[in-house]
PDB file of C-alpha atoms in Angstrom:
ATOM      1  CA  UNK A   1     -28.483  14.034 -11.738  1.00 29.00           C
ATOM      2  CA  UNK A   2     -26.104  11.254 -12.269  1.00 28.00           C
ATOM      3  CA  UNK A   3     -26.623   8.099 -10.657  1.00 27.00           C
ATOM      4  CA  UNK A   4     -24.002   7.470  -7.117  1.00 25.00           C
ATOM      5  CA  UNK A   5     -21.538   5.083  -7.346  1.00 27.00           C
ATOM      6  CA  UNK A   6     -20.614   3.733  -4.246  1.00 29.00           C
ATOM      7  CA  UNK A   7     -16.755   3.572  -4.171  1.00 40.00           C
ATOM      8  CA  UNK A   8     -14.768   1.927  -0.932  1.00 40.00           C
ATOM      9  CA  UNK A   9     -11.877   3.655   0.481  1.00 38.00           C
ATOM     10  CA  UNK A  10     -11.602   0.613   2.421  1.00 39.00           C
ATOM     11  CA  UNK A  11      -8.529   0.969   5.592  1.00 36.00           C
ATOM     12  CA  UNK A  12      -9.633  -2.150   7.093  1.00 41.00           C
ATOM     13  CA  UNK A  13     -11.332  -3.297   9.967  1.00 37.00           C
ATOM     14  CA  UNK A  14     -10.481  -2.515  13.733  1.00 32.00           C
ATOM     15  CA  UNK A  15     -12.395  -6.396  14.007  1.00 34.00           C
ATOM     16  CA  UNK A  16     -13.070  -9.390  11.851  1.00 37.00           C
ATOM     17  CA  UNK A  17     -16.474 -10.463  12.807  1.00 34.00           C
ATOM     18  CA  UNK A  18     -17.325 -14.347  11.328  1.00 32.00           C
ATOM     19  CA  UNK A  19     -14.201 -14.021   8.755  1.00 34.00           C
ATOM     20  CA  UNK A  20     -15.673 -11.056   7.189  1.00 31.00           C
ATOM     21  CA  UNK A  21     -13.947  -7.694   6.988  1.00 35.00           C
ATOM     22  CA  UNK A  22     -15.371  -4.767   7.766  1.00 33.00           C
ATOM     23  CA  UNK A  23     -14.832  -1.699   4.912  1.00 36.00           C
ATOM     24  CA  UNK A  24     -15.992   1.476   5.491  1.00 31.00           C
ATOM     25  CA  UNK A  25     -17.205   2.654   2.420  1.00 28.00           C
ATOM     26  CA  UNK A  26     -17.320   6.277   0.893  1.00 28.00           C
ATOM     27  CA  UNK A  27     -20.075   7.583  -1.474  1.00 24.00           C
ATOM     28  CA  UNK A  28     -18.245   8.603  -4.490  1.00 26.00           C
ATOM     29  CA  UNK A  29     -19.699  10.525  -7.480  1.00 22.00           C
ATOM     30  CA  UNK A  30     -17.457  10.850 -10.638  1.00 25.00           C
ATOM     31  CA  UNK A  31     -17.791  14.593 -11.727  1.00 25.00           C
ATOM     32  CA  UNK A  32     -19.479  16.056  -8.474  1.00 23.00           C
ATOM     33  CA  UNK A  33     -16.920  18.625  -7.161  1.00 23.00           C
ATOM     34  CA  UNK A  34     -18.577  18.001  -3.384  1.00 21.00           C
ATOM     35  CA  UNK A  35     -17.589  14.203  -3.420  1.00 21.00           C
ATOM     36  CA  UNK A  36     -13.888  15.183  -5.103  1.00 23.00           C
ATOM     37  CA  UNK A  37     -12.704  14.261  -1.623  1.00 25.00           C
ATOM     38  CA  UNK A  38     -14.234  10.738  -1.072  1.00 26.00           C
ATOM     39  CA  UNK A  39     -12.080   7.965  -0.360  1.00 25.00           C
ATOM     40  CA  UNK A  40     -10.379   6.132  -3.425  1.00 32.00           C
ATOM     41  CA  UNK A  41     -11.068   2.553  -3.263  1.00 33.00           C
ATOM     42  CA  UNK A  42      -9.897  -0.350  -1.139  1.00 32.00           C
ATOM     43  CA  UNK A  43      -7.114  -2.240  -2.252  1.00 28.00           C
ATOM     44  CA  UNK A  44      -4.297  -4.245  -4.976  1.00 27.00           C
ATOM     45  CA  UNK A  45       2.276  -6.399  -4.736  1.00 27.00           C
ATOM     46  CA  UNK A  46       3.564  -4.625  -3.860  1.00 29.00           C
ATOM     47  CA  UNK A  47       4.376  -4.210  -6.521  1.00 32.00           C
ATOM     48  CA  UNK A  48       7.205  -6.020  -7.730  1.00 35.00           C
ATOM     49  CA  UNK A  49       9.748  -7.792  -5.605  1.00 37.00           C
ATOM     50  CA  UNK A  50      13.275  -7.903  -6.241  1.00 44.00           C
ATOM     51  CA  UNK A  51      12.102  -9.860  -9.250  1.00 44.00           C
ATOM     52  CA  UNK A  52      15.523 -12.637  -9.518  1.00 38.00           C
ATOM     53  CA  UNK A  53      16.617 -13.417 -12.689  1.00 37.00           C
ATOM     54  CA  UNK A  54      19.203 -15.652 -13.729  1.00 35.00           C
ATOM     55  CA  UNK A  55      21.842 -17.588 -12.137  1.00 33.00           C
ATOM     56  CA  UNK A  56      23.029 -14.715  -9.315  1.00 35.00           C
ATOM     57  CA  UNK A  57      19.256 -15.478  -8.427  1.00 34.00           C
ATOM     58  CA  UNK A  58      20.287 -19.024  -7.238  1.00 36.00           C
ATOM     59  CA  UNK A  59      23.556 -18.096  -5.673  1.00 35.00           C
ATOM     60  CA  UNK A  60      21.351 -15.383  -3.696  1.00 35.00           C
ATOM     61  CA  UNK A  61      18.900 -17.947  -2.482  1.00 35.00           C
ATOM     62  CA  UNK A  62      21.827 -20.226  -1.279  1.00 34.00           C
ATOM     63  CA  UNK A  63      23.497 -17.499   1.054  1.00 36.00           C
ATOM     64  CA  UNK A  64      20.214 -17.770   2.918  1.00 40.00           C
ATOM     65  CA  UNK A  65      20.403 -20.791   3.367  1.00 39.00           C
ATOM     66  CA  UNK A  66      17.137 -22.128   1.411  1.00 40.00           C
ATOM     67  CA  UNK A  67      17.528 -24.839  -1.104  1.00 36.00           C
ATOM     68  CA  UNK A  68      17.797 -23.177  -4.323  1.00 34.00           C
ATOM     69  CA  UNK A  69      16.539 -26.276  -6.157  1.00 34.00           C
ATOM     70  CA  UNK A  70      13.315 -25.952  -4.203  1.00 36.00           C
ATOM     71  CA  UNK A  71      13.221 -22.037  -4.767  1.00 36.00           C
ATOM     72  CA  UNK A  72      15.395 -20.953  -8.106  1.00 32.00           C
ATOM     73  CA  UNK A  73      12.698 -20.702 -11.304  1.00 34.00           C
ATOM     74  CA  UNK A  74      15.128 -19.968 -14.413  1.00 32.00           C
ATOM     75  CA  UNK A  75      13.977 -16.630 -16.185  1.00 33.00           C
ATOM     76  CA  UNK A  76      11.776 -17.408 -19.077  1.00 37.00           C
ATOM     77  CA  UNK A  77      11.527 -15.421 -22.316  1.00 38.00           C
ATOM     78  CA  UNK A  78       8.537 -13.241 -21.940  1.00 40.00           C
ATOM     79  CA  UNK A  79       6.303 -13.031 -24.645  1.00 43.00           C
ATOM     80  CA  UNK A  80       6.532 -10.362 -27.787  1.00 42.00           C
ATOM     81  CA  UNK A  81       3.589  -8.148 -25.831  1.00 45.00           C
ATOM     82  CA  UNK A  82       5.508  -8.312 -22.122  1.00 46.00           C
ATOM     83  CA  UNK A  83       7.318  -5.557 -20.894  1.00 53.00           C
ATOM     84  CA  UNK A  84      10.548  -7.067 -20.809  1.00 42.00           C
ATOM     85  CA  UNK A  85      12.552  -4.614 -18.474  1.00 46.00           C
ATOM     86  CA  UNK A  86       9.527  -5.134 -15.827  1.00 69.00           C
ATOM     87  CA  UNK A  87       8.276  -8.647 -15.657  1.00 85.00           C
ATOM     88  CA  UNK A  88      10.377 -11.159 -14.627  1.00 84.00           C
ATOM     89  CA  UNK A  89       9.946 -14.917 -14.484  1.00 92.00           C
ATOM     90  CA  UNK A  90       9.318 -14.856 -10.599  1.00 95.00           C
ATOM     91  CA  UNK A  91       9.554 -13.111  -7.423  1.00 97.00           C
ATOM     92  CA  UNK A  92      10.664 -14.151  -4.319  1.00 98.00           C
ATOM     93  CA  UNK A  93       8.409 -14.012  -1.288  1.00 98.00           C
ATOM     94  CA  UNK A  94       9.408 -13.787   2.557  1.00 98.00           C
ATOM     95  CA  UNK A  95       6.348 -14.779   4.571  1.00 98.00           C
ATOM     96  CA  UNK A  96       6.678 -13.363   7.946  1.00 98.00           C
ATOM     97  CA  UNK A  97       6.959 -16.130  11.047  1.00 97.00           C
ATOM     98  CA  UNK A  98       6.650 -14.045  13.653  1.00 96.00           C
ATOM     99  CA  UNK A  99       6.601 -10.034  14.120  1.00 95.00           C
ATOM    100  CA  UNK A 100      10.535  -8.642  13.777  1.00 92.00           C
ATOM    101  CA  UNK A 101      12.144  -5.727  14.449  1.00 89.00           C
ATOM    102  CA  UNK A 102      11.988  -3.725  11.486  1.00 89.00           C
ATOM    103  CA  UNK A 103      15.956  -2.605   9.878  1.00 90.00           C
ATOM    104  CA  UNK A 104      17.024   0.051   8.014  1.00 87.00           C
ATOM    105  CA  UNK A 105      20.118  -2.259   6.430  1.00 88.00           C
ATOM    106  CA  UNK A 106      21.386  -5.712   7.095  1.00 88.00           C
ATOM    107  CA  UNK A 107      21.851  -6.045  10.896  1.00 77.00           C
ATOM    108  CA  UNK A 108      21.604  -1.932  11.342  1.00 73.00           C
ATOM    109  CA  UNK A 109      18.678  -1.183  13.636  1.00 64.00           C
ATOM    110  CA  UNK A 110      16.089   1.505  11.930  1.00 56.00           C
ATOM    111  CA  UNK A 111      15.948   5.221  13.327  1.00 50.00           C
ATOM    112  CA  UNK A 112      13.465   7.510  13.995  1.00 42.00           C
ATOM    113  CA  UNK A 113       9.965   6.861  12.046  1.00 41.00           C
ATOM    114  CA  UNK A 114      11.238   4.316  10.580  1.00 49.00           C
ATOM    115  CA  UNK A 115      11.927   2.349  13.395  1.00 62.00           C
ATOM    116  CA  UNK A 116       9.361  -0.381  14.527  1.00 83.00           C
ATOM    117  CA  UNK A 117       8.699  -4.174  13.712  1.00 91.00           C
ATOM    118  CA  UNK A 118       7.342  -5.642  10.444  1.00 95.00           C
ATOM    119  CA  UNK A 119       4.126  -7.252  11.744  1.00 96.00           C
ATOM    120  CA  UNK A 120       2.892 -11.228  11.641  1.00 96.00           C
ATOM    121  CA  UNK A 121      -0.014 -10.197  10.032  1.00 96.00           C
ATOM    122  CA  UNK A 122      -2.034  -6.900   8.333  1.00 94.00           C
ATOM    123  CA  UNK A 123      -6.024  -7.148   9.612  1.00 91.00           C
ATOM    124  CA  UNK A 124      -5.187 -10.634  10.604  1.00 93.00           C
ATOM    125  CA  UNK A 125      -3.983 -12.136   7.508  1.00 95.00           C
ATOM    126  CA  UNK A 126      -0.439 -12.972   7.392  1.00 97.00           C
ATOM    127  CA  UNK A 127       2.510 -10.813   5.674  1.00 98.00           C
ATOM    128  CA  UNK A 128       3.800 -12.356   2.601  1.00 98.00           C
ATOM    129  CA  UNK A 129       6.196  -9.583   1.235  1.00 98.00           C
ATOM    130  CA  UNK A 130       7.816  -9.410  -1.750  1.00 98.00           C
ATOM    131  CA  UNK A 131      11.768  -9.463  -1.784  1.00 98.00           C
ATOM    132  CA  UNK A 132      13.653  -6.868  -2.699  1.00 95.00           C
ATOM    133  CA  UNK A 133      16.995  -7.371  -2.417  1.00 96.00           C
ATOM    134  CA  UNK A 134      19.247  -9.833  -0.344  1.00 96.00           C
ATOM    135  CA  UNK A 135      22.431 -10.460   1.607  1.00 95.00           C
ATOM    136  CA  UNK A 136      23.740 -13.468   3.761  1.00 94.00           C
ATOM    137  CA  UNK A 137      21.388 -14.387   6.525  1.00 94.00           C
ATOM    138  CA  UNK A 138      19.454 -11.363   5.379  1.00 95.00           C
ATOM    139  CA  UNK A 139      15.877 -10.346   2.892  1.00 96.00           C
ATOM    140  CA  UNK A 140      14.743  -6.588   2.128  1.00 96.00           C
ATOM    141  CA  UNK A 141      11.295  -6.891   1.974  1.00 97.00           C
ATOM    142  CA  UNK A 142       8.294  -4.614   0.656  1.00 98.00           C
ATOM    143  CA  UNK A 143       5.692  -3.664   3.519  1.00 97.00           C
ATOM    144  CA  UNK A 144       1.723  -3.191   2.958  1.00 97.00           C
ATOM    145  CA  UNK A 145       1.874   0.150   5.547  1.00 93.00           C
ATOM    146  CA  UNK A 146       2.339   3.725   4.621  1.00 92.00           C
ATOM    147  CA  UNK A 147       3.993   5.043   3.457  1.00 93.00           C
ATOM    148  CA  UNK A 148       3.710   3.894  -0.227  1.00 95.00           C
ATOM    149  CA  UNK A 149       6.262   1.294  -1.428  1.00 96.00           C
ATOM    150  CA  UNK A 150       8.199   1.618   1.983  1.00 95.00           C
ATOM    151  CA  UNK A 151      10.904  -1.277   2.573  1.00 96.00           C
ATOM    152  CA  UNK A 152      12.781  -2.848   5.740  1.00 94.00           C
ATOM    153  CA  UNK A 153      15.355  -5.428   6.069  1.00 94.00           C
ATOM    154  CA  UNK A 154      14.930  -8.766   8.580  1.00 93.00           C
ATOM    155  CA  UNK A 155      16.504 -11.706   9.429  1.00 93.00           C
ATOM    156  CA  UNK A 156      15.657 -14.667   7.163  1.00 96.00           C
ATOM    157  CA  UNK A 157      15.918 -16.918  10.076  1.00 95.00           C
ATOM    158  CA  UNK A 158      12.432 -14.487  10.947  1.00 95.00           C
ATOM    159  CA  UNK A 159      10.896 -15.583   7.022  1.00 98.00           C
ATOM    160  CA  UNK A 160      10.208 -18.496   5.312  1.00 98.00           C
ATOM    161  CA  UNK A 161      10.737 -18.116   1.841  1.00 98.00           C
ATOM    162  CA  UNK A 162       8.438 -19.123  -1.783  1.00 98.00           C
ATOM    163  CA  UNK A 163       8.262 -17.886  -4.723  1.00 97.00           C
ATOM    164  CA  UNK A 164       5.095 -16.675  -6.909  1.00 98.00           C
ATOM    165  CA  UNK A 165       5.034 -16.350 -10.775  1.00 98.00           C
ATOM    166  CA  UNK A 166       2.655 -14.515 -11.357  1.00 98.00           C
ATOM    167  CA  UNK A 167       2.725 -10.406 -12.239  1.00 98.00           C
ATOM    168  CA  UNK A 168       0.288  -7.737 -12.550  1.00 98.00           C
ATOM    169  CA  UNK A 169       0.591  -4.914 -14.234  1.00 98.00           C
ATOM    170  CA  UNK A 170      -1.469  -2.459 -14.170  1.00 98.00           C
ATOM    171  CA  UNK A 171      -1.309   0.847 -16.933  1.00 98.00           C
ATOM    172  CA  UNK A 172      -3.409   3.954 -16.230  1.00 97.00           C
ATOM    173  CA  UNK A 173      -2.520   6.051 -19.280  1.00 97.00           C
ATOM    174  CA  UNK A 174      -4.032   2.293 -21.454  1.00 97.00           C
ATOM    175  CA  UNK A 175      -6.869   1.960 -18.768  1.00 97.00           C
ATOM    176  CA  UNK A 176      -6.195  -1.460 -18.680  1.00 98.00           C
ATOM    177  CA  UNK A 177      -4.926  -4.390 -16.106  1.00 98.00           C
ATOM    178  CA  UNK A 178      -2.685  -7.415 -17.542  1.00 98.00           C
ATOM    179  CA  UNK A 179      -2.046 -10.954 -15.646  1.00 98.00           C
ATOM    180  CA  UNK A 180       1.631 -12.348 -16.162  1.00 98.00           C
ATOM    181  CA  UNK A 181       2.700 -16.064 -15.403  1.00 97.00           C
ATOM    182  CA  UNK A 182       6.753 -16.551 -15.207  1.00 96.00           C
ATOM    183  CA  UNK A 183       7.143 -13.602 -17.801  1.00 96.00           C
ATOM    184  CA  UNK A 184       4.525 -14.378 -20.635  1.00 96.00           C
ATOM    185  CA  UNK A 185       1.144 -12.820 -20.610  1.00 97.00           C
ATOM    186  CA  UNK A 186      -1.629 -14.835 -19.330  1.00 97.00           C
ATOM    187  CA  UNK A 187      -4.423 -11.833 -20.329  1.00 96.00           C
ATOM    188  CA  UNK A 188      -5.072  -8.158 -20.576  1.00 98.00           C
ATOM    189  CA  UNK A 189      -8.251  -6.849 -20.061  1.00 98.00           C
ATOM    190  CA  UNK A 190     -10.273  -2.895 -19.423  1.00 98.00           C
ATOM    191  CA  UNK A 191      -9.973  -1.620 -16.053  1.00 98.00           C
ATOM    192  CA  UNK A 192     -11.506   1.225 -13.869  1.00 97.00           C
ATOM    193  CA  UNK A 193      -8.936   3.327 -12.538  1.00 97.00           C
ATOM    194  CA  UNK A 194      -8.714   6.398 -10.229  1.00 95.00           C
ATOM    195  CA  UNK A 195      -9.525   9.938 -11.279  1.00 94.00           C
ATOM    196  CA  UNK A 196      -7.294  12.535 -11.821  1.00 93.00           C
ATOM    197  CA  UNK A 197      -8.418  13.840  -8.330  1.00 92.00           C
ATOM    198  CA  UNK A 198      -8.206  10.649  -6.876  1.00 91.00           C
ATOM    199  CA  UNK A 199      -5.561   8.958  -8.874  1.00 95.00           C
ATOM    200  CA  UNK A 200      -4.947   5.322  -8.142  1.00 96.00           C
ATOM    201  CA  UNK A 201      -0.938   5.572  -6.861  1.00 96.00           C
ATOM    202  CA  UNK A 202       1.821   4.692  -9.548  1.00 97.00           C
ATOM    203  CA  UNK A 203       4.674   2.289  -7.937  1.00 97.00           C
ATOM    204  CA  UNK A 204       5.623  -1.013  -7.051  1.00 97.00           C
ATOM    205  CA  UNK A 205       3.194  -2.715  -4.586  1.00 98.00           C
ATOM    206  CA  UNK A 206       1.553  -5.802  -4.157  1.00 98.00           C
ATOM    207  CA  UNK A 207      -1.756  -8.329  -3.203  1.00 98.00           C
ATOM    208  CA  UNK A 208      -1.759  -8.069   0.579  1.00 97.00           C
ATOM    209  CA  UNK A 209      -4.784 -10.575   0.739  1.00 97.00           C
ATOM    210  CA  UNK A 210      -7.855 -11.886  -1.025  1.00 96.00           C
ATOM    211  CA  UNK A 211     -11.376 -10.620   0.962  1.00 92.00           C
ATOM    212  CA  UNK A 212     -13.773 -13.440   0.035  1.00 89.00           C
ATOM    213  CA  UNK A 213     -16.614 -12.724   0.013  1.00 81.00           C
ATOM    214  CA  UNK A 214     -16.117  -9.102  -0.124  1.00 79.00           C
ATOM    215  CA  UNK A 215     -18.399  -6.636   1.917  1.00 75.00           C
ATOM    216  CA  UNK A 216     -21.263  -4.948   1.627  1.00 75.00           C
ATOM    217  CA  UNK A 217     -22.234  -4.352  -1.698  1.00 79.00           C
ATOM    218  CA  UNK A 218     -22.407  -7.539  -4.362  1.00 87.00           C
ATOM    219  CA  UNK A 219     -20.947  -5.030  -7.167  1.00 90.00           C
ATOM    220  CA  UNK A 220     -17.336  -5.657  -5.284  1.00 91.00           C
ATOM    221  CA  UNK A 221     -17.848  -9.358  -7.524  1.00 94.00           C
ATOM    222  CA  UNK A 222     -17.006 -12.540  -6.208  1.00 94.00           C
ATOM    223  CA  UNK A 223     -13.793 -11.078  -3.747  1.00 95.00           C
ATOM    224  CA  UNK A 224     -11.672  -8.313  -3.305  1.00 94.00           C
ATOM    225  CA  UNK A 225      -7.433  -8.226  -3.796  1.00 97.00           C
ATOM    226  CA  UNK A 226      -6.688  -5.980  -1.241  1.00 94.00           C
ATOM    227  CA  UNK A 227      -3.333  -4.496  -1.619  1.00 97.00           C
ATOM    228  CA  UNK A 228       0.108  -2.659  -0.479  1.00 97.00           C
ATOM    229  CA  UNK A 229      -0.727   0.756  -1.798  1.00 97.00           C
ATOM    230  CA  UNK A 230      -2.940   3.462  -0.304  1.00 95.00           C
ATOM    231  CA  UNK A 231      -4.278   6.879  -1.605  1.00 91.00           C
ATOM    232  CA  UNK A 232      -2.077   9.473  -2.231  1.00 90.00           C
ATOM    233  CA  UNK A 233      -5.359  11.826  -1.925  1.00 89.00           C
ATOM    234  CA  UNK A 234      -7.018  10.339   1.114  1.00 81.00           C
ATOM    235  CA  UNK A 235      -5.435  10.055   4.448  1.00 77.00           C
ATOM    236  CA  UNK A 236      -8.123   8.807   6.828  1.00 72.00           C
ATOM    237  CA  UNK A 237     -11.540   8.108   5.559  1.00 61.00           C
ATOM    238  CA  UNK A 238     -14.223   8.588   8.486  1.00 60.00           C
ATOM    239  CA  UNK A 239     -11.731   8.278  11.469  1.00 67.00           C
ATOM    240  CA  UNK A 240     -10.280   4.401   9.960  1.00 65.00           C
ATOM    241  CA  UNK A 241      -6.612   6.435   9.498  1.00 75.00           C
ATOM    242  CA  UNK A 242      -6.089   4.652   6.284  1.00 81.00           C
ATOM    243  CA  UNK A 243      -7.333   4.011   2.731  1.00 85.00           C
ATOM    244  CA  UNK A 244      -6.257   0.981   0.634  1.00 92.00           C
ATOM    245  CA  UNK A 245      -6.164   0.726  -2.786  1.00 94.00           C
ATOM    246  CA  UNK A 246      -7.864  -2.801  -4.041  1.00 93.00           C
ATOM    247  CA  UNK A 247      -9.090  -4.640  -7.143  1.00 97.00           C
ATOM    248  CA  UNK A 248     -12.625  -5.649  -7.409  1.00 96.00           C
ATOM    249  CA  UNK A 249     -15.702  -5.890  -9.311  1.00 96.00           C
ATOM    250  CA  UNK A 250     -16.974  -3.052 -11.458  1.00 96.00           C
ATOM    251  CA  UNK A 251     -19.651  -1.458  -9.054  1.00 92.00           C
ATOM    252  CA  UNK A 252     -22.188  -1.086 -11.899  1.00 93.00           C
ATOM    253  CA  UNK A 253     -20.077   0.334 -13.813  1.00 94.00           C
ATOM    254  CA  UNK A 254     -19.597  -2.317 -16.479  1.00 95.00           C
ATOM    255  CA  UNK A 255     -20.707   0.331 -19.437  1.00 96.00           C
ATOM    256  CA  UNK A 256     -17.953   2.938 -18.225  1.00 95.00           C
ATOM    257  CA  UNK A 257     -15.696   0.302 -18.423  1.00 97.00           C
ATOM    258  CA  UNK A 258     -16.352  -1.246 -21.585  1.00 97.00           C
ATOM    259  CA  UNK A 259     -13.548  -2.987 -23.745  1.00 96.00           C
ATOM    260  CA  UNK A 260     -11.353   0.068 -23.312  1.00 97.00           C
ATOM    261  CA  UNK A 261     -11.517   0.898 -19.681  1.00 97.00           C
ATOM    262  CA  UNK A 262     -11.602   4.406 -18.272  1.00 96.00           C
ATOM    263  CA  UNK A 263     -11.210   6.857 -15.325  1.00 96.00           C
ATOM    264  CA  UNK A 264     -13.931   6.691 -13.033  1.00 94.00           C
ATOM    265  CA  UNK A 265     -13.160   5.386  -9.940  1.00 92.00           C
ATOM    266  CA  UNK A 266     -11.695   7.103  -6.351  1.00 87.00           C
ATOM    267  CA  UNK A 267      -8.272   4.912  -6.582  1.00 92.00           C
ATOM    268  CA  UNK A 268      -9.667   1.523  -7.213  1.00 92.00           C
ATOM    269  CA  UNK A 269      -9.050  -0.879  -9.631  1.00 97.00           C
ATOM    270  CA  UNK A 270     -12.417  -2.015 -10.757  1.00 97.00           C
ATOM    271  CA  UNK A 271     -12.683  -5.009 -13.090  1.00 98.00           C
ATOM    272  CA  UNK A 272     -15.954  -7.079 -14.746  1.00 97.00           C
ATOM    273  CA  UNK A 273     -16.526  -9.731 -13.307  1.00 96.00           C
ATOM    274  CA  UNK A 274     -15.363 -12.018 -15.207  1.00 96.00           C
ATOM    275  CA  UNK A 275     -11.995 -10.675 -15.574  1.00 97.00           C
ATOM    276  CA  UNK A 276     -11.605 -10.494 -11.789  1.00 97.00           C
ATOM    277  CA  UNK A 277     -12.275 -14.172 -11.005  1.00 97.00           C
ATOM    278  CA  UNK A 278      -9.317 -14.941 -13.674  1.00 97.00           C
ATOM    279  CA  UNK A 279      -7.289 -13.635 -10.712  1.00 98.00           C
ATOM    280  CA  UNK A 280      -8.448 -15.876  -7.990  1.00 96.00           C
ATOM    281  CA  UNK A 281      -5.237 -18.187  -8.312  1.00 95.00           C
ATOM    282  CA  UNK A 282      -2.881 -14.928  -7.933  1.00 97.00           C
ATOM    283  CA  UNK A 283      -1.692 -15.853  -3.717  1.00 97.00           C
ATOM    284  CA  UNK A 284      -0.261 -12.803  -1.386  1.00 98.00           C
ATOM    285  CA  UNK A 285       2.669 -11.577  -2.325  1.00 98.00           C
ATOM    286  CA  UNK A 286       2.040 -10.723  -6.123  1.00 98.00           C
ATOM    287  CA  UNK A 287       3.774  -8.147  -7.528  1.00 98.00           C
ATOM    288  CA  UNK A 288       1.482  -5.249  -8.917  1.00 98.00           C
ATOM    289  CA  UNK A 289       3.336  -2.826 -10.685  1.00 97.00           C
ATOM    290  CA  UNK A 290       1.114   0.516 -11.438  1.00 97.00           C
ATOM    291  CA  UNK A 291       2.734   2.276 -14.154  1.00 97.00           C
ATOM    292  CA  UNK A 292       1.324   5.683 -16.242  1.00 92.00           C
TER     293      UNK A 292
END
């Protein structure tokens, strides 16, 4: 019988006890029909803000009233091996000052399920969201709840505004995750990714927070990027409600990985080592675009 890989569907804690979270953690064998169910792993931008380009990206960040000198990063030419319609230069982040009521359009109040705030903070850290569109006194931002790649409008009085340039990208059909800063590839490198019956979610999400040091297990590596996107196979793993997608070590499984990368995991993003701690400069807010 094959070796078990322990594989975190990780929803988050209820508590942070001394600055560490808590991740309940599923026992996932690749191939054993029994375990087809377990929780795909923790964590993962939203993927990709309203990634700005160009001047209208200045005259945007002016009708909010931030200084575009301080904010506006010109577009730069992204490298031969960069997707060009997909990485941008930079993204705009909104980090959240306060909880705000949550809108479905500039100054139009949400209805039904969609109605709500968008939270100060996700398991106490707080909510930098990537921006995905704007208008005068106003930011669409991405949101790290279900469901996937959800969206809601606020105030920008209720945001204080940055911007990140860093991208990742990361392509299931290549098995493989790649780091961008403003536009131009910084490195690609083998990744485990979900299972076809535990697929890691395609879409745009992005790095909710860094979990350092990650727990449990030291085959998470040196910390965790939790992220904005959940299963799409696992609703509530052992009464938590949730399960996040992340990006962490390789779990032992540095062979199945290899230079090429491969399927193997419940959802997760596993990296080696190595290549993980080449991400420890990426803040919240990050854009992660999962494409197939």
């Amino acid at each position: 019988m094959a070796a078990v890989v322990r594989d975190p569907a990780w929803p988050g804690p209820a508590k942070r006890s001394g600055g560490a979270v808590r991740a309940a953690l599923a026992v996932g064998l690749l191939g054993s029909a029994t375990l087809a169910a377990a929780v795909a792993m923790v964590l993962s931008s939203s993927g990709g803000g309203p990634k700005e380009t160009g001047p209208s990206s200045a005259a945007r960040v002016a009708a909010l009233g931030a200084s575009p000198a301080a904010l506006a990063r010109q577009t730069a030419a992204p490298s031969p091996t960069a997707p060009a319609a997909r990485v941008a230069a930079s993204t705009l982040l909104a980090t959240m000052r306060g909880s705000a009521p949550r809108y479905a359009g500039p100054g139009q109040l949400a209805n039904g399920a969609t109605a709500g705030t968008v939270p100060f903070s996700w398991y106490e850290r707080p909510s930098v969201l990537p921006v995905v569109a704007t208008r005068p006194g106003w930011v669409e931002v991405r949101l790290a709840q279900r469901p996937n790649e959800s969206t809601a409008w606020v105030p920008a009085s209720d945001v204080t505004l940055s911007r990140t340039p860093y991208e990742i990208v990361v392509d299931l059909k290549t098995t493989k995750l790649s780091l961008y800063d403003a536009g131009r590839l910084v490195f690609s490198t083998p990744a485990g990714v979900g299972t076809a019956d535990d697929p890691t979610p395609t879409g745009q999400y992005f790095v909710a927070f860094h979990e350092q040091p990650p727990p449990g297990s030291p085959g998470y590596g040196p910390f965790i990027l939790v992220t904005s996107a959940h299963s799409p196979a696992i609703s509530d793993w052992e009464g938590s409600g949730d399960a996040v997608i992340g990006i962490h070590g390789p779990l032992g499984e540095d062979t199945q990985i290899g230079t090429s990368g491969a399927k193997i995991s419940h959802g997760c993003i596993r990296l080696h080592d190595q290549a993980l701690e080449k991400l420890s400069d990426v803040p919240a807010g990050t854009p992660i675009d999962v494409v197939s």
